[in-house]
Coordinates of C-alpha atoms in Angstrom, one line a residue:
M403 CA -25.7 -102.1 37.1
W404 CA -24.6 -105.4 38.6
V405 CA -25.7 -107.2 41.8
R406 CA -24.1 -109.8 43.9
R407 CA -26.0 -111.8 46.6
K408 CA -24.5 -112.7 49.9
K409 CA -25.6 -114.6 53.0
G410 CA -26.6 -112.3 55.9
R411 CA -24.2 -112.1 58.8
S412 CA -25.0 -111.4 62.5
P413 CA -26.2 -107.8 63.2
E414 CA -23.4 -107.5 65.8
V415 CA -20.7 -107.5 63.1
L416 CA -22.2 -104.5 61.1
E417 CA -20.1 -102.1 63.1
S418 CA -16.9 -104.0 62.1
V419 CA -18.1 -104.2 58.5
F420 CA -18.4 -100.5 58.4
R421 CA -15.1 -99.8 60.0
R422 CA -13.5 -101.9 57.0
V423 CA -15.7 -99.9 54.6
Q424 CA -14.3 -96.6 56.0
R425 CA -10.7 -97.9 55.3
L426 CA -11.7 -97.8 51.6
G427 CA -11.7 -94.0 51.2
P428 CA -13.6 -90.7 52.2
Y429 CA -17.3 -89.9 52.5
G430 CA -18.5 -93.2 54.0
F431 CA -22.2 -93.4 54.9
W432 CA -24.2 -96.0 56.9
L433 CA -28.0 -95.9 56.8
D434 CA -29.7 -98.1 59.3
S435 CA -33.3 -98.9 60.3
G436 CA -32.6 -100.4 63.7
L437 CA -32.6 -103.7 65.5
S438 CA -36.3 -103.7 66.5
A439 CA -38.8 -106.2 65.0
P440 CA -38.5 -105.6 61.3
D441 CA -41.4 -103.8 59.5
E442 CA -41.5 -101.5 56.4
H443 CA -39.7 -98.7 58.3
R444 CA -37.2 -101.1 60.0
R445 CA -35.9 -103.5 57.5
F446 CA -32.9 -102.4 55.6
W447 CA -29.4 -101.1 56.3
A448 CA -26.9 -99.8 53.7
M449 CA -23.3 -98.7 53.4
G450 CA -21.1 -97.0 50.8
V451 CA -17.8 -95.0 50.5
K452 CA -15.6 -93.1 48.1
P453 CA -18.3 -91.6 45.7
I454 CA -17.6 -90.9 42.1
A455 CA -19.2 -87.4 42.3
T456 CA -20.6 -85.0 44.9
L457 CA -22.9 -82.0 44.7
G458 CA -22.5 -79.5 47.3
G459 CA -22.2 -75.9 48.4
S460 CA -21.2 -73.9 51.4
D461 CA -23.6 -71.1 51.3
C462 CA -26.5 -71.0 48.7
A463 CA -27.1 -67.4 49.1
H464 CA -23.8 -66.4 47.6
A465 CA -21.8 -69.5 46.3
M466 CA -22.0 -70.9 42.9
P467 CA -22.8 -74.7 42.9
Q468 CA -19.9 -77.0 43.2
F469 CA -19.6 -80.4 41.4
S470 CA -16.7 -82.6 42.2
R471 CA -15.8 -85.6 40.2
C472 CA -14.1 -88.3 42.3
E473 CA -11.8 -91.1 41.1
G474 CA -12.9 -94.6 41.1
F475 CA -11.5 -97.3 43.5
Q476 CA -7.8 -97.8 42.9
G477 CA -5.2 -100.1 44.7
Q478 CA -6.0 -102.6 47.4
P479 CA -9.2 -102.8 49.3
A480 CA -7.5 -101.8 52.6
S481 CA -6.0 -98.5 51.2
S482 CA -6.5 -95.4 53.2
G483 CA -8.2 -93.5 50.4
F484 CA -7.2 -90.5 48.2
D485 CA -7.2 -86.8 48.0
L486 CA -10.3 -85.4 46.3
P487 CA -9.8 -82.9 43.5
S488 CA -10.7 -79.3 43.9
P489 CA -14.5 -78.7 43.3
A490 CA -15.3 -77.0 40.1
T491 CA -18.4 -75.4 38.6
L492 CA -20.4 -77.4 36.1
P493 CA -18.9 -77.3 32.5
N494 CA -20.3 -75.0 29.9
G495 CA -22.6 -76.6 27.3
S496 CA -23.7 -79.2 29.9
G497 CA -27.1 -77.5 30.4
N498 CA -26.2 -76.7 33.9
D499 CA -23.8 -73.8 33.6
L500 CA -25.0 -71.3 36.1
S501 CA -22.7 -68.4 35.1
A502 CA -25.0 -67.4 32.2
R503 CA -28.2 -67.1 34.2
E504 CA -29.5 -66.0 37.7
W505 CA -28.6 -68.5 40.3
R506 CA -31.3 -69.5 42.8
P507 CA -31.9 -72.4 45.3
Q508 CA -34.6 -73.9 42.9
T509 CA -31.9 -74.3 40.4
R510 CA -29.9 -76.4 42.8
L511 CA -32.9 -78.5 43.4
E512 CA -33.1 -79.0 39.6
Q513 CA -29.4 -80.0 39.7
L514 CA -30.1 -82.6 42.3
S515 CA -32.9 -84.0 40.1
E516 CA -30.4 -84.4 37.3
F517 CA -27.6 -85.6 39.6
A518 CA -29.9 -88.4 41.0
A519 CA -31.2 -89.4 37.6
K520 CA -27.8 -90.2 36.3
S521 CA -28.1 -93.5 38.4
T522 CA -31.4 -94.7 37.0
S523 CA -30.4 -97.1 34.1
G524 CA -30.0 -100.8 33.7
T525 CA -32.1 -101.6 36.8
D526 CA -34.8 -103.8 35.5
F527 CA -33.4 -106.9 36.9
L528 CA -32.8 -105.6 40.5
P529 CA -34.7 -107.4 43.3
P530 CA -38.0 -105.8 44.0
E531 CA -38.6 -104.0 47.4
V532 CA -34.8 -103.7 48.0
P533 CA -33.6 -100.2 48.0
V534 CA -30.5 -99.4 45.9
P535 CA -29.3 -96.0 47.6
I536 CA -26.7 -95.0 45.0
V537 CA -27.2 -91.2 45.7
V538 CA -27.1 -90.3 49.3
G539 CA -26.9 -86.9 51.1
F540 CA -28.7 -84.1 52.8
L541 CA -30.4 -80.7 52.6
S542 CA -30.0 -78.2 55.4
Y543 CA -33.1 -76.7 56.9
E544 CA -32.1 -73.2 55.6
F545 CA -32.0 -74.4 52.0
G546 CA -35.8 -75.1 52.3
S547 CA -36.3 -71.6 53.6
L548 CA -34.4 -70.1 50.7
C549 CA -36.7 -71.9 48.3
D550 CA -39.6 -70.0 49.6
S551 CA -37.8 -66.7 49.9
I552 CA -38.0 -66.8 53.7
P553 CA -35.7 -64.7 55.8
R554 CA -33.3 -66.9 57.8
A555 CA -30.9 -66.3 60.7
V556 CA -27.5 -64.7 59.8
N557 CA -25.5 -66.4 62.6
N558 CA -24.2 -69.7 61.4
P559 CA -22.3 -71.3 64.3
L560 CA -22.4 -74.8 62.8
D561 CA -20.9 -73.7 59.5
A562 CA -22.9 -76.5 57.7
P563 CA -23.2 -76.5 54.0
E564 CA -26.6 -75.9 52.4
L565 CA -26.6 -79.4 50.9
F566 CA -24.2 -82.3 50.4
W567 CA -25.1 -85.2 48.0
A568 CA -22.8 -88.1 46.7
R569 CA -23.2 -90.6 44.1
Y570 CA -21.6 -94.0 44.7
P571 CA -20.2 -96.5 42.4
A572 CA -21.3 -99.4 44.7
V573 CA -23.3 -99.9 47.9
I574 CA -24.0 -102.8 50.2
V575 CA -27.6 -103.5 51.3
G576 CA -28.9 -105.8 54.0
D577 CA -32.4 -107.2 54.4
R578 CA -33.4 -107.9 57.9
I579 CA -36.5 -109.9 56.9
T580 CA -34.9 -112.1 54.3
H581 CA -31.5 -112.1 55.9
R582 CA -29.9 -111.5 52.5
V583 CA -27.3 -109.0 51.5
Y584 CA -26.7 -107.5 48.2
I585 CA -23.9 -105.6 46.6
F586 CA -25.0 -103.3 43.9
G587 CA -22.6 -101.3 41.7
T588 CA -21.7 -99.8 38.4
Q589 CA -17.9 -100.3 38.9
R590 CA -16.6 -104.0 39.5
D591 CA -13.6 -102.9 41.4
S592 CA -15.8 -100.9 43.8
M593 CA -18.0 -104.0 44.3
D594 CA -14.8 -106.0 45.0
A595 CA -13.7 -103.6 47.6
L596 CA -17.1 -103.6 49.4
E597 CA -17.2 -107.5 49.1
W598 CA -13.8 -107.7 50.8
A599 CA -15.2 -105.3 53.6
Y600 CA -18.3 -107.5 54.1
D601 CA -16.6 -110.9 54.0
S602 CA -13.4 -110.2 55.7
D603 CA -12.7 -110.7 59.4
Y604 CA -9.8 -108.3 59.3
H605 CA -10.0 -106.3 62.6
V606 CA -10.2 -102.5 62.7
G607 CA -10.1 -101.4 66.3
A608 CA -12.7 -99.0 67.6
G609 CA -11.5 -95.6 68.9
A610 CA -12.9 -93.7 71.9
F611 CA -15.4 -90.8 71.8
R612 CA -15.1 -88.6 74.9
L613 CA -16.4 -85.0 75.6
A614 CA -14.0 -82.4 76.9
D615 CA -16.9 -80.8 78.9
D616 CA -20.6 -81.4 79.6
L617 CA -23.3 -81.2 76.9
S618 CA -25.2 -78.1 77.8
P619 CA -27.7 -75.7 76.2
V620 CA -26.3 -72.7 74.5
Q621 CA -29.6 -71.0 75.1
V622 CA -30.4 -71.7 78.8
D623 CA -33.7 -72.6 80.2
T624 CA -35.0 -69.1 81.1
Q625 CA -33.8 -67.9 77.5
H626 CA -35.8 -70.7 75.8
Q627 CA -38.9 -70.2 78.0
R628 CA -38.9 -66.4 76.9
R629 CA -38.7 -67.6 73.3
V630 CA -41.8 -69.9 73.9
E631 CA -43.6 -66.9 75.5
R632 CA -42.8 -64.8 72.3
V633 CA -44.3 -67.5 70.0
L634 CA -47.3 -67.6 72.3
E635 CA -47.7 -63.8 71.8
Y636 CA -47.7 -64.4 68.0
I637 CA -50.2 -67.0 68.3
R638 CA -52.5 -65.0 70.5
A639 CA -52.2 -62.0 68.0
G640 CA -53.5 -64.4 65.3
D641 CA -50.2 -64.3 63.3
T642 CA -49.8 -68.3 63.4
Y643 CA -51.3 -71.4 64.8
Q644 CA -48.2 -73.4 65.6
V645 CA -44.4 -72.9 65.5
N646 CA -41.6 -75.3 66.2
I647 CA -38.8 -73.7 68.1
A648 CA -35.5 -75.5 68.9
R649 CA -32.5 -74.7 70.9
R650 CA -28.8 -75.9 70.6
F651 CA -26.9 -78.2 73.0
S652 CA -23.1 -78.2 72.5
A653 CA -20.0 -79.7 74.0
G654 CA -16.2 -79.8 73.3
V655 CA -14.9 -83.2 72.0
K656 CA -11.5 -84.6 72.9
D657 CA -9.0 -84.6 69.9
E658 CA -8.8 -88.5 69.2
K659 CA -12.4 -89.1 68.5
D660 CA -14.1 -92.0 66.7
P661 CA -17.6 -90.9 65.5
V662 CA -18.5 -94.4 64.5
T663 CA -18.3 -95.4 68.2
L664 CA -20.8 -92.7 68.9
F665 CA -23.0 -93.8 66.1
A666 CA -23.0 -97.5 67.2
A667 CA -23.8 -96.5 70.8
I668 CA -26.7 -94.1 70.1
Q669 CA -28.3 -96.5 67.6
T670 CA -28.1 -99.4 69.8
L671 CA -29.9 -97.5 72.4
S672 CA -32.4 -95.8 70.1
S673 CA -32.9 -98.4 67.4
A674 CA -34.2 -95.6 65.2
P675 CA -35.8 -96.5 62.0
Y676 CA -34.0 -93.7 60.0
A677 CA -30.6 -93.7 61.7
A678 CA -27.7 -92.4 59.5
Y679 CA -23.9 -91.9 59.8
M680 CA -22.7 -89.6 57.0
E681 CA -19.4 -88.0 56.4
C682 CA -19.2 -84.6 54.5
E683 CA -16.3 -82.3 53.7
N684 CA -15.7 -80.8 57.1
A685 CA -18.0 -82.6 59.5
T686 CA -19.9 -85.9 60.3
V687 CA -23.6 -86.3 60.8
V688 CA -24.7 -88.8 63.3
S689 CA -28.6 -89.1 63.4
V690 CA -31.1 -91.4 65.0
S691 CA -34.3 -89.8 63.5
P692 CA -37.7 -91.5 63.9
E693 CA -39.4 -89.4 61.3
C694 CA -39.7 -90.0 57.6
L695 CA -40.3 -86.6 55.7
V696 CA -41.3 -88.3 52.3
R697 CA -40.9 -91.6 50.6
W698 CA -41.5 -91.8 46.9
Y699 CA -41.7 -94.8 44.5
E700 CA -40.9 -95.5 40.9
N701 CA -44.7 -95.8 40.1
G702 CA -45.4 -92.3 41.3
V703 CA -46.8 -93.2 44.8
V704 CA -45.7 -90.7 47.4
R705 CA -46.1 -91.0 51.3
C706 CA -45.3 -88.7 54.2
F707 CA -45.3 -89.8 57.9
P708 CA -45.3 -86.8 60.1
I709 CA -44.6 -87.0 63.8
K710 CA -46.2 -84.6 66.1
G711 CA -47.0 -85.5 69.8
T712 CA -44.7 -86.8 72.4
I713 CA -44.8 -88.5 75.8
R714 CA -42.1 -90.5 77.8
R715 CA -41.9 -94.2 78.1
G716 CA -43.2 -95.9 81.3
A717 CA -41.2 -98.0 83.7
S718 CA -43.4 -100.9 83.1
D719 CA -45.7 -102.3 80.5
A720 CA -48.7 -101.2 82.6
E721 CA -47.3 -97.6 82.8
D722 CA -46.4 -97.7 79.1
A723 CA -50.0 -98.5 78.2
L724 CA -51.4 -95.7 80.4
L725 CA -49.0 -93.2 78.9
K726 CA -49.9 -94.3 75.3
A727 CA -53.6 -93.8 76.2
R728 CA -52.9 -90.4 77.7
L729 CA -51.1 -89.3 74.5
L730 CA -53.9 -90.4 72.3
A731 CA -56.5 -88.7 74.6
D732 CA -54.5 -85.4 75.0
P733 CA -56.6 -82.8 73.2
K734 CA -53.5 -80.5 72.8
E735 CA -51.3 -83.2 71.3
R736 CA -54.1 -84.3 68.9
A737 CA -54.9 -80.8 67.7
E738 CA -51.2 -80.1 67.2
H739 CA -50.8 -83.3 65.2
V740 CA -54.1 -82.8 63.0
M741 CA -52.9 -79.2 62.2
I742 CA -49.6 -80.7 60.6
V743 CA -51.5 -83.4 58.9
D744 CA -53.8 -80.8 57.1
L745 CA -50.6 -78.8 56.3
L746 CA -49.0 -81.9 54.6
R747 CA -52.1 -82.7 52.7
N748 CA -52.0 -79.4 51.2
D749 CA -48.3 -79.8 50.5
L750 CA -48.7 -83.0 48.6
G751 CA -51.8 -81.5 46.8
R752 CA -49.4 -79.2 45.0
V753 CA -47.7 -82.1 43.2
A754 CA -50.3 -85.0 43.4
E755 CA -53.1 -86.0 41.0
Y756 CA -56.3 -84.3 42.0
G757 CA -58.3 -86.5 44.3
T758 CA -55.5 -88.9 45.2
V759 CA -54.3 -87.4 48.5
A760 CA -55.5 -89.5 51.4
V761 CA -54.8 -90.1 55.1
P762 CA -55.0 -93.9 55.6
D763 CA -53.6 -93.8 59.1
L764 CA -54.4 -90.9 61.5
C765 CA -52.7 -90.4 64.9
S766 CA -51.3 -93.8 65.6
V767 CA -49.1 -94.2 68.5
H768 CA -45.5 -95.5 67.7
T769 CA -43.1 -96.5 70.4
F770 CA -39.4 -95.7 70.4
A771 CA -36.6 -96.0 73.0
G772 CA -37.6 -93.5 75.7
L773 CA -40.5 -92.0 74.0
H774 CA -43.9 -92.6 72.4
H775 CA -45.0 -90.5 69.3
L776 CA -48.1 -89.8 67.3
I777 CA -47.6 -90.6 63.7
S778 CA -49.8 -90.4 60.7
E779 CA -49.5 -91.4 57.0
I780 CA -50.5 -89.1 54.1
R781 CA -50.2 -90.4 50.5
G782 CA -50.9 -89.5 47.0
Q783 CA -50.0 -90.1 43.3
L784 CA -47.6 -87.7 41.8
R785 CA -48.6 -85.9 38.6
D786 CA -46.7 -86.9 35.5
G787 CA -43.6 -84.8 35.0
I788 CA -43.0 -84.1 38.7
T789 CA -39.2 -84.2 39.4
L790 CA -37.5 -84.7 42.7
G791 CA -36.8 -80.9 42.9
S792 CA -40.6 -80.3 42.4
L793 CA -41.5 -82.8 45.1
L794 CA -39.0 -81.2 47.6
T795 CA -40.2 -77.7 46.8
A796 CA -43.7 -78.8 47.8
V797 CA -42.9 -80.7 51.1
F798 CA -39.6 -79.2 52.3
P799 CA -39.0 -78.1 55.0
G800 CA -41.4 -80.5 56.8
G801 CA -44.4 -79.0 58.3
S802 CA -43.9 -81.0 61.6
V803 CA -40.6 -79.1 62.3
T804 CA -41.7 -75.7 61.1
G805 CA -45.4 -75.0 61.9
A806 CA -48.6 -73.6 60.3
P807 CA -49.0 -71.6 58.2
K808 CA -45.7 -72.9 57.1
V809 CA -44.1 -69.7 55.6
R810 CA -45.1 -67.5 58.6
A811 CA -43.8 -70.1 61.0
C812 CA -40.4 -70.2 59.2
E813 CA -40.2 -66.4 59.5
I814 CA -40.9 -66.5 63.3
I815 CA -38.3 -69.3 63.6
A816 CA -35.6 -67.2 61.9
E817 CA -36.4 -64.3 64.1
I818 CA -36.6 -66.0 67.4
E819 CA -33.9 -68.7 67.1
C820 CA -31.3 -66.2 65.8
E821 CA -29.0 -68.9 64.4
R822 CA -29.2 -71.4 61.6
R823 CA -30.2 -75.0 62.1
G824 CA -28.0 -76.6 59.6
V825 CA -28.9 -80.3 58.8
Y826 CA -31.2 -80.4 61.9
C827 CA -34.9 -80.4 60.6
G828 CA -33.7 -80.5 57.0
A829 CA -33.8 -83.7 55.1
L830 CA -31.4 -86.7 54.9
G831 CA -31.6 -89.9 53.0
Y832 CA -31.2 -91.5 49.6
V833 CA -32.3 -91.6 46.0
D834 CA -32.8 -95.2 44.7
A835 CA -31.1 -96.3 41.4
R836 CA -34.6 -97.0 40.0
G837 CA -35.9 -93.4 40.7
G838 CA -37.7 -93.8 44.0
G839 CA -36.1 -92.6 47.4
C840 CA -36.7 -91.8 51.0
L841 CA -35.8 -88.8 53.1
N842 CA -35.9 -88.4 56.8
I843 CA -36.2 -85.3 59.0
P844 CA -32.9 -85.3 60.9
I845 CA -34.2 -84.6 64.3
R846 CA -32.3 -86.3 67.3
T847 CA -29.2 -85.5 65.2
A848 CA -25.7 -84.5 66.1
W849 CA -23.3 -82.4 63.9
L850 CA -19.7 -83.2 64.6
T851 CA -16.8 -81.0 63.8
N852 CA -13.2 -81.4 64.7
Q853 CA -13.6 -80.3 68.2
T854 CA -17.4 -79.8 68.9
I855 CA -20.6 -81.6 69.0
H856 CA -23.9 -79.9 68.4
I857 CA -27.4 -81.3 69.0
L858 CA -30.6 -79.4 68.5
S859 CA -33.8 -80.2 70.4
G860 CA -37.1 -78.6 70.0
G861 CA -41.0 -78.9 69.9
G862 CA -44.2 -77.5 68.4
I863 CA -45.8 -74.6 70.3
V864 CA -49.6 -74.0 70.1
S865 CA -52.0 -71.8 72.1
D866 CA -52.1 -74.0 75.2
S867 CA -48.5 -74.7 75.4
T868 CA -46.5 -73.4 78.5
P869 CA -42.9 -72.1 78.6
E870 CA -42.2 -74.6 81.3
G871 CA -43.6 -77.7 79.5
E872 CA -42.0 -76.8 76.2
N873 CA -38.6 -76.3 77.9
A874 CA -39.0 -79.7 79.6
E875 CA -39.7 -81.4 76.3
T876 CA -36.4 -80.2 74.9
W877 CA -34.7 -82.0 77.7
L878 CA -36.8 -85.3 77.3
K879 CA -35.8 -85.5 73.6
I880 CA -32.1 -85.1 74.3
R881 CA -32.0 -87.5 77.1
N882 CA -30.7 -90.5 75.1
W883 CA -27.8 -88.4 73.8
Q884 CA -27.0 -87.5 77.3
R885 CA -27.0 -90.9 78.5
V886 CA -24.8 -92.2 75.7
L887 CA -22.3 -89.3 75.8
H888 CA -21.9 -89.7 79.6
S889 CA -21.3 -93.4 79.4
L890 CA -18.8 -93.0 76.5
T891 CA -17.0 -90.2 78.4
H892 CA -16.9 -91.7 82.0
G893 CA -17.5 -95.3 81.4

């Protein structure tokens, strides 16, 4: 792997840089940690395009895995891209041919481990602390349910793939603390193309993003409140302690849409630490998630940062301080949060060295645009031989977006929500070229198809939740999306 070092440019030009990156081909991605004061969660941004291989599938319950090999960069940097070859199953004799044995979701996680491992060579000289996200992608929420043999909803209105991962020949990474930019790659022509996109002042105009109708809940308020009441019945019966229930908001989108315009607008407002723009086969993911599912390192350290507990921002610094204190002192929010921390301690204990799982930070208030959240850190040391697939089997789907006990909560979610979540509450992020990586939980996330935008919003229900309060929380969490979409549509 090679690296080229560049001087940082003004943050305001990143949208223009990505629009030039998009001109290089399909499957572009932009991971961004926001414009707030840099810290370990808000430090880097990364972009890439035109992968050399993809790993994906439309329905893990029935479809054989698909493994596409993509051409390298050809032609001029400003070319419009190329047509991908048809996906094919993995070749016989590779150790990954699934036609000769029973196919199961865990096998796909094993494939992902192998897919990511192909990028971890020749990396000893890379700058420390700077991520090299050569493999980027997502797992749908339903894929995690399949791993634990949990029933899932049959209705699939989003038509989202169970997973989509891509390995890139080159990526651009920017560091907001050192103001340095790096181009990492295994193909020099790919690096040349990205260097052109970063250095050039060639203008690519921004398109519009307008709704054809208002963003509205598919499950209206009274329906969602009945769902919450049904969960409360399960809790009172002793079936479960906490369940996270979501509902979908949807709207039509006018034909000539520019999803990058939407991503730039929502990220400017949200400044989310785990924001992502990602193109897959038939849709685009636009996410401004504040939550990290899991971060793992080359030395075996693993960390989780669950969010559970929410309150709105104040209109002034004084009101903000009062609301933060109220969130910390709220017994419902704290009990809900500690329950999920205990669940994640147990999850990490399945793959960590005995005695290494710890909680160095419990119930800290973190501030985001529009909301305060309670966040904790759980960490451990992975046992020798733990693969990415093994780690994901232990922690996925995240406890903060399912409930406790996790398996029973997932069963109740499938029964009550009655439709698949898709990428919402799954996992999205990257695998580093050195073997580490980071996955967020894609909440505050839009799934864009040719004509529709879908955004899910939900919350954790415990014994002292109320249907009215949980319904209001779904509106609170989608408020920034409403503001941005209204502004883009009506000016």
